[in-house]
Short mmCIF file of C-alpha atoms and ligand atoms in Angstrom, two decimals:
data_model
loop_
_atom_site.label_atom_id
_atom_site.label_comp_id
_atom_site.label_asym_id
_atom_site.label_seq_id
_atom_site.Cartn_x
_atom_site.Cartn_y
_atom_site.Cartn_z
CA UNK R 161 104.86 92.10 127.29
CA UNK R 162 106.86 94.79 125.47
CA UNK R 163 109.62 92.21 124.96
CA UNK R 164 107.13 89.96 123.13
CA UNK R 165 106.23 92.82 120.84
CA UNK R 166 109.92 93.31 120.04
CA UNK R 167 110.14 89.60 119.15
CA UNK R 168 107.42 90.26 116.56
CA UNK R 169 103.77 89.48 117.07
CA UNK R 170 102.09 87.21 114.61
CA UNK R 171 99.24 89.38 113.37
CA UNK R 172 96.32 87.14 112.41
CA UNK R 173 93.51 89.51 113.31
CA UNK R 174 91.35 91.72 111.09
CA UNK R 175 94.33 94.01 110.31
CA UNK R 176 96.95 95.28 110.49
CA UNK R 177 98.74 92.28 109.04
CA UNK R 178 102.47 91.58 109.33
CA UNK R 179 104.86 93.71 107.33
CA UNK R 180 108.02 92.42 105.66
CA UNK R 181 111.46 93.64 106.84
CA UNK R 182 112.10 94.81 103.27
CA UNK R 183 109.22 97.24 103.62
CA UNK R 184 110.34 98.47 107.05
CA UNK R 185 113.78 99.16 105.55
CA UNK R 186 112.14 101.15 102.76
CA UNK R 187 110.36 103.28 105.35
CA UNK R 188 113.64 104.25 106.96
CA UNK R 189 115.02 105.81 103.76
CA UNK R 190 116.02 109.48 104.16
CA UNK R 191 113.17 111.91 103.72
CA UNK R 192 112.81 114.12 100.67
CA UNK R 193 110.35 116.96 100.16
CA UNK R 194 106.88 116.32 98.84
CA UNK R 195 107.70 118.24 95.61
CA UNK R 196 111.24 116.87 95.22
CA UNK R 197 111.73 115.57 91.64
CA UNK R 198 112.72 112.19 93.10
CA UNK R 199 109.49 112.01 95.07
CA UNK R 200 107.46 112.99 92.01
CA UNK R 201 108.96 109.98 90.23
CA UNK R 202 108.01 107.77 93.17
CA UNK R 203 104.45 109.11 93.01
CA UNK R 204 104.18 108.14 89.34
CA UNK R 205 105.55 104.72 90.14
CA UNK R 206 103.04 104.22 92.97
CA UNK R 207 100.17 105.20 90.69
CA UNK R 208 101.28 102.74 88.01
CA UNK R 209 101.68 99.97 90.57
CA UNK R 210 98.27 100.74 92.06
CA UNK R 211 96.72 100.48 88.60
CA UNK R 212 98.23 97.00 88.24
CA UNK R 213 96.94 95.85 91.61
CA UNK R 214 93.47 97.38 91.18
CA UNK R 215 93.49 95.94 87.61
CA UNK R 216 92.49 99.22 86.04
CA UNK R 217 93.64 101.85 83.59
CA UNK R 218 91.82 104.66 85.46
CA UNK R 219 93.91 107.78 85.40
CA UNK R 220 92.58 109.07 88.76
CA UNK R 221 94.28 106.40 90.88
CA UNK R 222 96.28 107.40 93.96
CA UNK R 223 96.82 106.80 97.68
CA UNK R 224 94.94 109.19 99.99
CA UNK R 225 96.64 110.29 103.21
CA UNK R 226 94.60 108.55 105.89
CA UNK R 227 93.42 105.06 106.79
CA UNK R 228 90.77 103.06 104.92
CA UNK R 229 87.99 105.23 106.37
CA UNK R 230 89.45 108.25 104.59
CA UNK R 231 88.99 106.34 101.33
CA UNK R 232 85.40 105.63 102.33
CA UNK R 233 84.77 109.23 103.34
CA UNK R 234 86.35 110.58 100.12
CA UNK R 235 84.22 108.19 98.07
CA UNK R 236 81.10 109.56 99.70
CA UNK R 237 81.84 113.26 100.20
CA UNK R 238 83.05 113.78 96.62
CA UNK R 239 80.20 111.99 94.87
CA UNK R 240 77.16 112.55 97.06
CA UNK R 241 75.50 115.96 96.95
CA UNK R 242 72.54 117.21 98.97
CA UNK R 243 69.44 115.14 98.17
CA UNK R 244 71.21 112.51 96.02
CA UNK R 245 69.69 109.04 96.26
CA UNK R 246 72.19 106.37 97.33
CA UNK R 247 71.48 102.68 97.82
CA UNK R 248 73.78 100.99 100.34
CA UNK R 249 74.05 97.25 100.94
CA UNK R 250 74.82 96.88 104.64
CA UNK R 251 75.40 93.36 105.93
CA UNK R 252 78.02 94.31 108.51
CA UNK R 253 79.76 97.15 110.30
CA UNK R 254 81.43 98.68 107.25
CA UNK R 255 78.32 98.84 105.08
CA UNK R 256 76.61 100.58 108.00
CA UNK R 257 79.52 103.03 108.17
CA UNK R 258 79.09 103.92 104.48
CA UNK R 259 75.37 104.54 105.09
CA UNK R 260 76.18 106.80 108.04
CA UNK R 261 78.59 108.82 105.91
CA UNK R 262 76.00 109.17 103.13
CA UNK R 263 73.47 110.57 105.63
CA UNK R 264 75.99 112.96 107.15
CA UNK R 265 76.72 114.30 103.68
CA UNK R 266 73.09 115.10 102.92
CA UNK R 267 72.39 112.05 100.74
CA UNK R 268 69.05 110.26 100.83
CA UNK R 269 70.17 106.83 101.92
CA UNK R 270 68.27 103.60 101.34
CA UNK R 271 69.77 100.65 103.20
CA UNK R 272 69.31 97.00 102.27
CA UNK R 273 70.55 94.75 105.03
CA UNK R 274 71.16 91.02 105.26
CA UNK R 275 71.86 88.71 108.19
CA UNK R 276 75.46 89.11 109.35
CA UNK R 277 77.30 86.25 107.71
CA UNK R 278 75.30 86.26 104.48
CA UNK R 279 75.73 88.20 101.23
CA UNK R 280 73.19 90.78 100.06
CA UNK R 281 70.10 89.47 98.33
CA UNK R 282 70.03 90.54 94.68
CA UNK R 283 66.25 90.58 94.75
CA UNK R 284 66.13 92.95 97.73
CA UNK R 285 68.76 95.21 96.15
CA UNK R 286 66.82 95.32 92.87
CA UNK R 287 63.49 96.03 94.58
CA UNK R 288 65.06 98.81 96.62
CA UNK R 289 66.70 100.29 93.51
CA UNK R 290 63.35 100.33 91.72
CA UNK R 291 61.90 102.36 94.58
CA UNK R 292 64.74 104.78 95.26
CA UNK R 293 66.23 105.21 91.73
CA UNK R 294 69.77 105.56 93.06
CA UNK R 295 72.56 107.57 91.48
CA UNK R 296 75.08 105.45 93.40
CA UNK R 297 74.95 101.85 94.63
CA UNK R 298 77.49 101.01 97.35
CA UNK R 299 78.61 97.63 98.68
CA UNK R 300 81.47 96.17 100.70
CA UNK R 301 83.36 93.54 98.69
CA UNK R 302 84.99 91.93 101.73
CA UNK R 303 83.02 92.57 104.93
CA UNK R 304 85.67 92.29 107.63
CA UNK R 305 83.11 92.19 110.42
CA UNK R 306 81.41 89.02 109.10
CA UNK R 307 83.89 87.26 106.78
CA UNK R 308 81.57 87.49 103.75
CA UNK R 309 82.74 87.96 100.17
CA UNK R 310 80.07 89.88 98.27
CA UNK R 311 79.64 88.75 94.64
CA UNK R 312 79.93 91.92 92.58
CA UNK R 313 78.47 90.91 89.17
CA UNK R 314 74.79 90.90 90.22
CA UNK R 315 75.15 94.32 91.86
CA UNK R 316 76.96 95.60 88.76
CA UNK R 317 73.96 94.52 86.67
CA UNK R 318 71.62 96.50 88.90
CA UNK R 319 73.89 99.55 88.53
CA UNK R 320 73.70 99.17 84.74
CA UNK R 321 69.89 99.10 84.81
CA UNK R 322 69.71 102.33 86.77
CA UNK R 323 72.83 103.96 85.30
CA UNK R 324 74.09 104.27 88.85
CA UNK R 325 77.74 104.64 89.80
CA UNK R 326 79.11 101.48 91.40
CA UNK R 327 80.93 102.18 94.70
CA UNK R 328 82.90 99.28 96.19
CA UNK R 329 84.86 99.00 99.47
CA UNK R 330 87.85 96.73 98.83
CA UNK R 331 89.70 97.36 102.10
CA UNK R 332 89.99 93.65 102.96
CA UNK R 333 90.08 92.25 99.43
CA UNK R 334 92.65 94.30 97.48
CA UNK R 335 95.82 92.20 97.12
CA UNK R 336 94.15 89.04 98.49
CA UNK R 337 91.12 88.49 96.24
CA UNK R 338 90.68 89.53 92.60
CA UNK R 339 89.12 93.00 92.56
CA UNK R 340 89.20 93.61 88.76
CA UNK R 341 88.10 97.24 88.79
CA UNK R 342 87.85 97.56 85.00
CA UNK R 343 86.26 94.24 84.16
CA UNK R 344 83.72 94.63 87.02
CA UNK R 345 83.12 98.22 85.90
CA UNK R 346 83.59 99.59 89.40
CA UNK R 347 83.35 103.39 89.31
CA UNK R 348 84.42 104.35 92.82
CA UNK R 349 86.80 102.07 94.67
CA UNK R 350 88.86 102.46 97.83
CA UNK R 351 91.06 100.27 99.98
CA UNK R 352 93.47 100.45 102.92
CA UNK R 353 97.15 99.63 103.24
CA UNK R 354 97.15 97.47 106.37
CA UNK R 355 95.28 94.38 105.19
CA UNK R 356 96.21 92.29 102.13
CA UNK R 357 98.73 94.91 100.93
CA UNK R 358 100.69 94.24 104.15
CA UNK R 359 101.80 97.77 104.74
CA UNK R 360 101.33 99.76 107.98
CA UNK R 361 98.00 101.57 108.36
CA UNK R 362 98.01 105.13 107.06
CA UNK R 363 97.10 105.34 103.37
CA UNK R 364 93.94 104.62 101.41
CA UNK R 365 94.51 103.63 97.77
CA UNK R 366 91.60 104.84 95.62
CA UNK R 367 90.64 104.65 91.95
CA UNK R 368 87.83 106.30 89.97
CA UNK R 369 86.44 105.52 86.52
CA UNK R 370 86.16 108.19 83.80
CA UNK R 371 82.40 108.29 84.54
CA UNK R 372 83.05 109.01 88.19
CA UNK R 373 85.61 111.65 87.22
CA UNK R 374 83.03 113.35 85.02
CA UNK R 375 80.61 113.47 87.95
CA UNK R 376 83.36 115.00 90.07
CA UNK R 377 84.09 117.72 87.55
CA UNK R 378 80.39 118.55 87.15
CA UNK R 379 79.46 118.90 90.82
CA UNK R 380 76.87 121.62 91.44
CA UNK R 381 78.51 122.57 94.75
CA UNK R 382 82.11 122.31 96.01
CA UNK R 383 83.00 119.18 97.94
CA UNK R 384 82.17 119.71 101.63
CA UNK R 385 85.54 118.38 102.73
CA UNK R 386 88.56 120.46 101.79
CA UNK R 387 91.10 117.83 102.90
CA UNK R 388 89.46 115.04 100.92
CA UNK R 389 88.49 117.11 97.86
CA UNK R 390 89.56 114.87 94.97
CA UNK R 391 89.64 117.75 92.50
CA UNK R 392 92.34 119.38 94.67
CA UNK R 393 94.18 116.17 95.54
CA UNK R 394 94.08 115.15 91.85
CA UNK R 395 95.98 118.33 90.98
CA UNK R 396 98.87 117.26 93.23
CA UNK R 397 98.94 113.68 91.94
CA UNK R 398 98.25 114.77 88.34
CA UNK R 399 100.46 116.67 85.93
CA UNK R 400 100.00 120.08 87.58
CA UNK R 401 101.72 119.03 90.85
CA UNK R 402 99.94 121.73 92.83
CA UNK R 403 100.65 121.56 96.57
CA UNK R 404 97.58 120.49 98.54
CA UNK R 405 98.89 118.98 101.78
CA UNK R 406 102.27 117.53 102.75
CA UNK R 407 102.29 113.93 101.55
CA UNK R 408 103.32 111.35 104.20
CA UNK R 409 106.63 110.55 102.52
CA UNK R 410 107.69 107.48 104.53
CA UNK R 411 104.28 105.86 104.18
CA UNK R 412 104.51 106.31 100.43
CA UNK R 413 107.95 104.66 100.44
CA UNK R 414 106.33 101.75 102.27
CA UNK R 415 103.42 101.51 99.88
CA UNK R 416 105.68 101.55 96.84
CA UNK R 417 107.67 98.65 98.29
CA UNK R 418 104.53 96.70 99.23
CA UNK R 419 103.10 97.11 95.73
CA UNK R 420 106.41 96.11 94.12
CA UNK R 421 106.38 92.95 96.20
CA UNK R 422 102.86 92.15 95.04
CA UNK R 423 103.73 92.63 91.39
CA UNK R 424 106.90 90.53 91.82
CA UNK R 425 104.87 87.72 93.39
CA UNK R 426 102.23 87.99 90.62
CA UNK R 427 98.55 88.60 91.28
CA UNK R 428 97.35 85.10 90.36
CA UNK R 429 100.04 83.53 92.49
CA UNK R 430 99.10 85.75 95.39
CA UNK R 431 95.38 85.00 95.12
CA UNK R 432 96.17 81.27 95.02
CA UNK R 433 98.30 81.59 98.15
CA UNK R 434 95.45 83.32 99.97
CA UNK R 435 92.94 80.70 98.82
CA UNK R 436 95.12 77.71 99.73
CA UNK R 437 95.93 79.00 103.20
CA UNK R 438 92.29 79.80 103.85
CA UNK R 439 91.26 76.28 102.80
CA UNK R 440 93.92 74.75 105.04
CA UNK R 441 92.71 76.85 107.96
CA UNK R 442 89.09 75.82 107.43
CA UNK R 443 90.06 72.14 107.28
CA UNK R 444 91.98 72.51 110.54
CA UNK R 445 89.25 74.42 112.36
CA UNK R 446 86.63 71.86 111.34
CA UNK R 447 88.85 68.95 112.35
CA UNK R 448 89.09 70.50 115.82
CA UNK R 449 85.30 70.27 116.01
CA UNK R 450 84.44 73.91 115.32
CA UNK R 451 82.29 75.55 112.66
CA UNK R 452 82.86 78.39 110.23
CA UNK R 453 80.27 81.18 110.36
CA UNK R 454 79.90 81.73 106.59
CA UNK R 455 78.60 79.40 103.86
CA UNK R 456 81.55 78.00 101.79
CA UNK R 457 80.40 79.86 98.64
CA UNK R 458 80.79 83.27 100.25
CA UNK R 459 83.84 82.89 102.48
CA UNK R 460 86.62 85.41 102.39
CA UNK R 461 90.14 83.99 102.05
CA UNK R 462 91.57 86.96 103.90
CA UNK R 463 89.28 86.96 106.95
CA UNK R 464 87.89 83.80 108.50
CA UNK R 465 85.03 83.92 110.99
CA UNK R 466 85.10 80.90 113.28
CA UNK R 467 82.16 80.28 115.62
CA UNK R 468 83.24 80.19 119.25
CA UNK R 469 82.18 76.85 120.75
CA UNK R 470 79.67 76.90 123.63
CA UNK R 471 81.32 77.14 127.03
CA UNK R 472 84.58 78.59 125.69
CA UNK R 473 85.56 82.03 126.97
CA UNK R 474 86.27 84.31 124.01
CA UNK R 475 88.41 86.90 125.83
CA UNK R 476 90.46 84.29 127.72
CA UNK R 477 91.37 82.42 124.54
CA UNK R 478 92.47 85.61 122.78
CA UNK R 479 94.46 86.72 125.80
CA UNK R 480 96.22 83.31 126.09
CA UNK R 481 97.04 83.36 122.38
CA UNK R 482 98.63 86.76 122.86
CA UNK R 483 100.58 86.06 126.04
CA UNK R 484 101.66 82.46 125.42
CA UNK R 485 101.99 82.42 121.63
CA UNK R 486 102.51 86.09 120.77
CA UNK R 487 99.65 85.71 118.30
CA UNK R 488 96.80 88.14 117.70
CA UNK R 489 93.36 87.22 116.39
CA UNK R 490 90.26 89.40 116.50
CA UNK R 491 87.02 89.11 118.42
CA UNK R 492 83.58 89.59 116.86
CA UNK R 493 82.27 93.07 116.07
CA UNK R 494 78.76 94.41 116.62
CA UNK R 495 76.16 91.63 116.45
CA UNK R 496 78.86 88.99 116.28
CA UNK R 497 80.68 90.09 119.43
CA UNK R 498 81.36 87.04 121.62
CA UNK R 499 80.06 84.73 118.88
CA UNK R 500 82.97 84.49 116.45
CA UNK R 501 86.72 84.86 116.25
CA UNK R 502 88.08 86.74 113.26
CA UNK R 503 91.21 85.12 111.94
CA UNK R 504 93.02 87.13 109.32
CA UNK R 505 95.20 85.57 106.62
CA UNK R 506 96.21 88.73 104.82
CA UNK R 507 99.28 89.49 102.75
CA UNK R 508 102.46 88.59 104.66
CA UNK R 509 100.39 86.91 107.37
CA UNK R 510 98.86 84.47 104.88
CA UNK R 511 101.49 81.75 105.28
CA UNK R 512 101.02 78.01 105.68
CA UNK R 513 103.35 77.92 108.69
CA UNK R 514 101.13 80.56 110.35
CA UNK R 515 98.04 78.43 109.75
CA UNK R 516 99.70 75.39 111.35
CA UNK R 517 101.06 77.39 114.29
CA UNK R 518 97.66 79.02 114.87
CA UNK R 519 95.89 75.64 114.93
CA UNK R 520 98.39 74.28 117.42
CA UNK R 521 98.06 77.37 119.61
CA UNK R 522 94.26 77.36 119.39
CA UNK R 523 94.10 73.69 120.33
CA UNK R 524 96.19 74.42 123.43
CA UNK R 525 93.88 77.28 124.44
CA UNK R 526 90.75 75.22 123.83
CA UNK R 527 92.12 72.45 126.04
CA UNK R 528 92.84 75.00 128.77
CA UNK R 529 89.11 75.78 128.61
CA UNK R 530 88.16 72.13 128.87
CA UNK R 531 86.96 71.89 125.25
CA UNK R 532 87.47 68.35 124.01
CA UNK R 533 89.13 68.15 120.62
CA UNK R 534 91.00 65.32 118.89
CA UNK R 535 94.71 65.78 119.60
CA UNK R 536 96.71 67.23 116.71
CA UNK R 537 93.74 66.84 114.36
CA UNK R 538 93.68 70.49 113.32
CA UNK R 539 97.30 70.61 112.22
CA UNK R 540 97.03 67.25 110.47
CA UNK R 541 93.90 68.17 108.53
CA UNK R 542 95.31 71.55 107.52
CA UNK R 543 98.57 70.01 106.34
CA UNK R 544 96.68 67.36 104.34
CA UNK R 545 94.43 69.99 102.77
CA UNK R 546 97.40 72.14 101.88
CA UNK R 547 99.39 69.33 100.27
CA UNK R 548 96.35 68.17 98.28
CA UNK R 549 95.86 71.71 96.99
CA UNK R 550 99.37 71.58 95.51
CA UNK R 551 98.75 68.52 93.37
N1 LIG M 646 86.14 99.03 105.33
C1 LIG M 646 86.44 97.78 105.73
C2 LIG M 646 85.84 96.62 105.00
C3 LIG M 646 87.30 97.58 106.81
O1 LIG M 646 87.61 96.34 107.19
C4 LIG M 646 87.85 98.69 107.47
C5 LIG M 646 88.74 98.50 108.62
O2 LIG M 646 88.87 97.43 109.17
C6 LIG M 646 87.51 99.97 107.01
C7 LIG M 646 86.65 100.10 105.95
C8 LIG M 646 88.06 101.18 107.70
O3 LIG M 646 89.43 101.22 107.59
P1 LIG M 646 90.37 101.92 108.68
O4 LIG M 646 90.12 101.26 109.98
O5 LIG M 646 91.73 101.69 108.11
O6 LIG M 646 90.00 103.35 108.70
#
């Protein structure tokens, strides 16, 4: 099994995604100190690149040391004080996680849920906001546990009505779907490196609007977390360069390279690539006789939830994909455990050849399970969909 890992697994699960050799080379550069003038230049470069990818001019934009959850935790612990009212849209695991963090930080949390596989209802969000008068409204843009893309505009409008800060989790969308921090007027935004940015897990890019920064500066009490205190971290990433904690140098090398690759590819180009490969995958899955879990209007391009056909053993298929094809996909989480497969097409992993290989491999596994599907239909339909999307 270790040998297969050395050969390079194809990572088509919910993250991490595959990483380019160029990025791995960047990580092996000699270390410098976290206050070395050369590293300070790299920090500035990373911040500029992050602004391009987040599509923002926010000055407080930086990568936190820690995985996506550290971005989530920082977004809560820095902005929620004891007794603050926060409205959280939770239609999957990650919305629920935000709500849990709000409660742990002394916030008064109102949760609006939706069936797993559907977006939040604007009406329910508005009604809840009228009741709880929130200072912050939080949603997950790309819910990795369900495959749903949450439309942001209607939630933004609710924020405007209540003058609430808009908090958005973009862990599975940044670099794969347009996030548009400035034009969507997102105030508090975090992501993770290991999804559509195609970098190893370990950093959480974050960005905060001037309004959010003002709230940060005017806190009545100090942030309860010292490690995630954005006022302190901002002094290291800002002009003062005050030591806070030792930055993970090699991870920052990796992130800089990943962001450079995104800017070189071009954001529009990259979004198109993610969309086209997603559409090809859907065509292939449906041609094999399976169904997608999410309505076409709300499907993520980066994470596809495919309903597991009756009589097919979830764990056996995933294990055969891994052992025979060196290919990872994810199982369902929470309510969707055993009901869906989660097929990631993120960053480097979002390639047409990966879609075709996956469909071939999946067909083989389905046949092993006795599931009847038209031979080669998945690959054919995906290829046809892909070529038509080019014209
Ligand atoms: N938010 C979303 C939408 C996620 O998909 C994830 C991880 O999959 C997280 C937050 C947490 O990120 P991490 O596992 O990197 O801490």
